[in-house]
Coordinates of C-alpha atoms in Angstrom, one line a residue:
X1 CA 39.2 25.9 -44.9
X2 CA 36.3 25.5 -43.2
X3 CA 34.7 26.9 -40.6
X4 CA 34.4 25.7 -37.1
X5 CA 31.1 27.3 -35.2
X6 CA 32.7 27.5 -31.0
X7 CA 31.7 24.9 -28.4
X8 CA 29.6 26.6 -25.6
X9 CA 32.6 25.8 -23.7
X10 CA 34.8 27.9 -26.0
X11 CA 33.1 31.3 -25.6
X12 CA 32.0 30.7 -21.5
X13 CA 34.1 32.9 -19.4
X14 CA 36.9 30.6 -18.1
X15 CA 36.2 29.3 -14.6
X16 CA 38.0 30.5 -11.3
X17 CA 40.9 28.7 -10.5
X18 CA 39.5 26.3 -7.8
X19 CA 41.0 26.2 -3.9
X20 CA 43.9 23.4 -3.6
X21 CA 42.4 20.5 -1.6
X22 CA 42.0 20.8 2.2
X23 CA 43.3 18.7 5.1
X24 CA 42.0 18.9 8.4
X25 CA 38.6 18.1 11.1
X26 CA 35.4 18.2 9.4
X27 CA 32.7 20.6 11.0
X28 CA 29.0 19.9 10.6
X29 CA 26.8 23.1 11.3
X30 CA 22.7 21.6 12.0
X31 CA 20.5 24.5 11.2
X32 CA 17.1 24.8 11.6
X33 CA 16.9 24.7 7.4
X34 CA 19.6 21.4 7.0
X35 CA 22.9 20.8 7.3
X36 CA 25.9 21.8 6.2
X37 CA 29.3 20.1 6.6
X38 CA 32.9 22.0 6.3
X39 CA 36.0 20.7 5.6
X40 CA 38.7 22.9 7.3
X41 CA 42.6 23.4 6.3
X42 CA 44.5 23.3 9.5
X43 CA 47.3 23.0 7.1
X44 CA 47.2 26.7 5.4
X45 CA 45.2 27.9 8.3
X46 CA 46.3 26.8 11.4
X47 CA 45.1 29.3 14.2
X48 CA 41.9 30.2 12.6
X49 CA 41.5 26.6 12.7
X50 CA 42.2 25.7 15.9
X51 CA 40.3 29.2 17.6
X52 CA 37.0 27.5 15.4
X53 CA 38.1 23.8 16.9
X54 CA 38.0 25.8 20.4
X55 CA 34.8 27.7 20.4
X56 CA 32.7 24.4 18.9
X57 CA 34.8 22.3 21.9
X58 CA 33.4 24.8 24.3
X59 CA 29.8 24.8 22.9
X60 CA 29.8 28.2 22.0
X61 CA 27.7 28.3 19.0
X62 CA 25.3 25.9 20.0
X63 CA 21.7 28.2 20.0
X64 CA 22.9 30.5 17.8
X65 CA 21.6 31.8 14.7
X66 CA 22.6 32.7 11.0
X67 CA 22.6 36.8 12.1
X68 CA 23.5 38.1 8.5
X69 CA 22.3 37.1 5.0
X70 CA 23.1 38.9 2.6
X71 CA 21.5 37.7 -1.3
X72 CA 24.1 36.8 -3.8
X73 CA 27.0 37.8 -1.3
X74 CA 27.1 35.7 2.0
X75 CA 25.7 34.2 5.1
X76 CA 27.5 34.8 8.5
X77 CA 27.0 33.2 11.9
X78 CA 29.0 33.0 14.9
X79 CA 28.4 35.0 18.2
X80 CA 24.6 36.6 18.0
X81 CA 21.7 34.3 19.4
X82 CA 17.8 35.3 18.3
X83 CA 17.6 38.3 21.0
X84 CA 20.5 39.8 19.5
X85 CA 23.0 38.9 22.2
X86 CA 26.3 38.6 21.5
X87 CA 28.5 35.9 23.2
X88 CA 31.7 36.4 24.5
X89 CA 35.0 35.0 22.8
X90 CA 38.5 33.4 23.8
X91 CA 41.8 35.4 22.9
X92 CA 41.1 36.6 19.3
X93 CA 43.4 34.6 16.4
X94 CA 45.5 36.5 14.5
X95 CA 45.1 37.1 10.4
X96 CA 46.1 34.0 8.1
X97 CA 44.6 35.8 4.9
X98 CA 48.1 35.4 2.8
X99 CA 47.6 31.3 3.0
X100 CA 46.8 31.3 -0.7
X101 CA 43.5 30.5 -0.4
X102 CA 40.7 32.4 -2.3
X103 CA 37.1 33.5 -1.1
X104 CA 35.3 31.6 -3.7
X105 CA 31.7 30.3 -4.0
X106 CA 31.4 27.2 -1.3
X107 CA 34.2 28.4 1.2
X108 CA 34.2 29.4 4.5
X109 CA 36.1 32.6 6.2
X110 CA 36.4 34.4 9.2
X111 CA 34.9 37.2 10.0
X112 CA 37.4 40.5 11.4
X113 CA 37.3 44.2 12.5
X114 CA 39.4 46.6 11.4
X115 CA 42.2 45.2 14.2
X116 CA 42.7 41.8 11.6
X117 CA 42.1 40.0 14.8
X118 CA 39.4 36.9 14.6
X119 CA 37.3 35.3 17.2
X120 CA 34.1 32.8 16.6
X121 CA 32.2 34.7 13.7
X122 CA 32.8 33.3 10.3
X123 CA 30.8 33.7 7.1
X124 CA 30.1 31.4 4.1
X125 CA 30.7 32.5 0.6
X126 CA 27.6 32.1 -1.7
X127 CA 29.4 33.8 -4.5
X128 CA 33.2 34.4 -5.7
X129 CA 34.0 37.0 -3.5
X130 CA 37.8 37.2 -4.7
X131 CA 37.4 41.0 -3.8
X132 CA 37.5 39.5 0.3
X133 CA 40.9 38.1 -0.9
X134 CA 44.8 39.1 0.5
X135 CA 45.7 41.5 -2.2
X136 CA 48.4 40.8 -4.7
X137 CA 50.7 43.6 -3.4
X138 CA 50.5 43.2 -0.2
X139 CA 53.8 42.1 1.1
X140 CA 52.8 41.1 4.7
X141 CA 49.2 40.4 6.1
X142 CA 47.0 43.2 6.5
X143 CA 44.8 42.5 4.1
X144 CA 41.7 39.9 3.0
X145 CA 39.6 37.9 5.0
X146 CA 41.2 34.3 6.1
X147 CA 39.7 31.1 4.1
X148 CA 39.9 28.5 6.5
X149 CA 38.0 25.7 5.0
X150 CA 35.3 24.6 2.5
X151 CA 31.7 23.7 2.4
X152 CA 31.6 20.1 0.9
X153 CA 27.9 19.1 1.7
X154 CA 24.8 21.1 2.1
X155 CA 25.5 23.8 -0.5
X156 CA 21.9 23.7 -1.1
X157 CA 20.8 24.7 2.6
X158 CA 23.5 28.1 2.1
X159 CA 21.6 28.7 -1.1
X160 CA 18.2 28.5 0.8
X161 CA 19.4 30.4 3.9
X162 CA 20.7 33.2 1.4
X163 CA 17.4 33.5 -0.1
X164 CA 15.1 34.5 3.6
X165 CA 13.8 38.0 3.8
X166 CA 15.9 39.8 5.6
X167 CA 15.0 42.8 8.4
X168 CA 16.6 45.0 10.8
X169 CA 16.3 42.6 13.9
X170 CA 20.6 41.9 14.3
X171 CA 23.3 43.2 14.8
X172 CA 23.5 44.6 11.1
X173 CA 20.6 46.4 10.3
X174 CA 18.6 45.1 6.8
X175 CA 21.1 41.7 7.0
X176 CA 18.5 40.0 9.4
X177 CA 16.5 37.0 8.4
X178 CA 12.8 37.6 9.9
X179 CA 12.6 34.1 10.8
X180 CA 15.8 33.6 12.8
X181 CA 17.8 30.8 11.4
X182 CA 18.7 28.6 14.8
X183 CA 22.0 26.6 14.6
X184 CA 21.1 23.5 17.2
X185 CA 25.2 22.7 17.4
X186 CA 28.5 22.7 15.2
X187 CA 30.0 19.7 16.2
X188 CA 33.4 18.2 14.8
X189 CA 32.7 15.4 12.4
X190 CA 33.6 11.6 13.9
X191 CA 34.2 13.0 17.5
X192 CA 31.4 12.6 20.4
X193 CA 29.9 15.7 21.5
X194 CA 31.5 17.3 24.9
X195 CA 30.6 16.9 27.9
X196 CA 28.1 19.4 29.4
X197 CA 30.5 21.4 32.3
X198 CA 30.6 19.3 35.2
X199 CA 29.0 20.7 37.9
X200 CA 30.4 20.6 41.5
X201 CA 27.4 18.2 43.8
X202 CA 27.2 19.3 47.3
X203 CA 27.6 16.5 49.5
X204 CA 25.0 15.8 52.0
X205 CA 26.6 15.7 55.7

């Protein structure tokens, strides 16, 4: 018979199985390096979803900055502005990481402490990070980080923002980027920006 040299293809390792396809709002983050736009599932993650949906409603990430880059891993943002101040949250949202949803390269999950609980920090995957994922044998929920949606433009911008030098100036020491990474606004996709907080005018007697 005769022999048949592989394809490339044949001897690649086989590709992760991708993320099923997302419904929900669109988010788009404008950085000081580009944009990036998300596509959330309010479907498979509907708290986390609608805790984000809250915090961009209220402005809060507006003047932020990318706090934590971390090569090859991630990039996380959320609560830290360039002095290193933290903002204050809303009620934290619970766990969603058993939602079938994996941490892989291009998706988007919420940051937690060792209490599970979530508020506004969330971190971009730059790799497959399916080690972040709910484990296997795990009955409940006590485990993983929750994948609440997907990067679907503006990969390119993670990749650069993964790539700064990074210092001690944040809230994780070595994670920084030197050159603070300013988010102007996350704003939801096809909806007008809030209103500033009205502010009571004294009326002139």
């Amino acid at each position: 018979g005769r022999v048949t040299t592989p394809s490339p293809a044949d001897t690649a390792a086989p590709a992760p199985p991708g993320n099923p396809a997302m419904t929900g709002p669109q988010l788009l983050i404008s950085t000081a390096m580009g944009d990036i736009t998300l596509q959330l599932d309010s479907v498979r993650a509907p708290k986390s979803v609608a805790s984000i949906l809250r915090y961009v409603k209220d402005r809060h990430y507006n003047g932020t900055v990318v706090y934590r880059v971390v090569k090859g891993f991630a990039i996380q943002m959320g609560s830290w502005d360039a002095n290193v101040k933290g903002r204050p949250g809303h009620a934290p949202s619970p766990l969603e990481a058993n939602n079938g949803l994996s941490n892989l390269r291009g998706t988007v999950a919420l940051a937690h402490g060792d209490d599970l609980m979530a508020s506004a920090d969330f971190f971009i995957n730059v790799a497959d990070n399916t080690a972040l994922d709910h484990k296997a044998d795990d009955a409940g929920n006590t485990t993983g980080f929750t994948v609440f949606g997907q990067v679907t433009s503006g990969m390119d911008v993670v990749d650069a923002i993964s790539n700064v030098p990074v210092g001690d100036h944040g809230p994780m020491p070595g994670q920084a980027p030197v050159d603070p990474i300013l988010i102007h606004k996350v704003s939801v996709v096809g909806e007008p920006d809030p209103a500033p907080a009205k502010v009571p005018v004294k009326k002139k007697k």
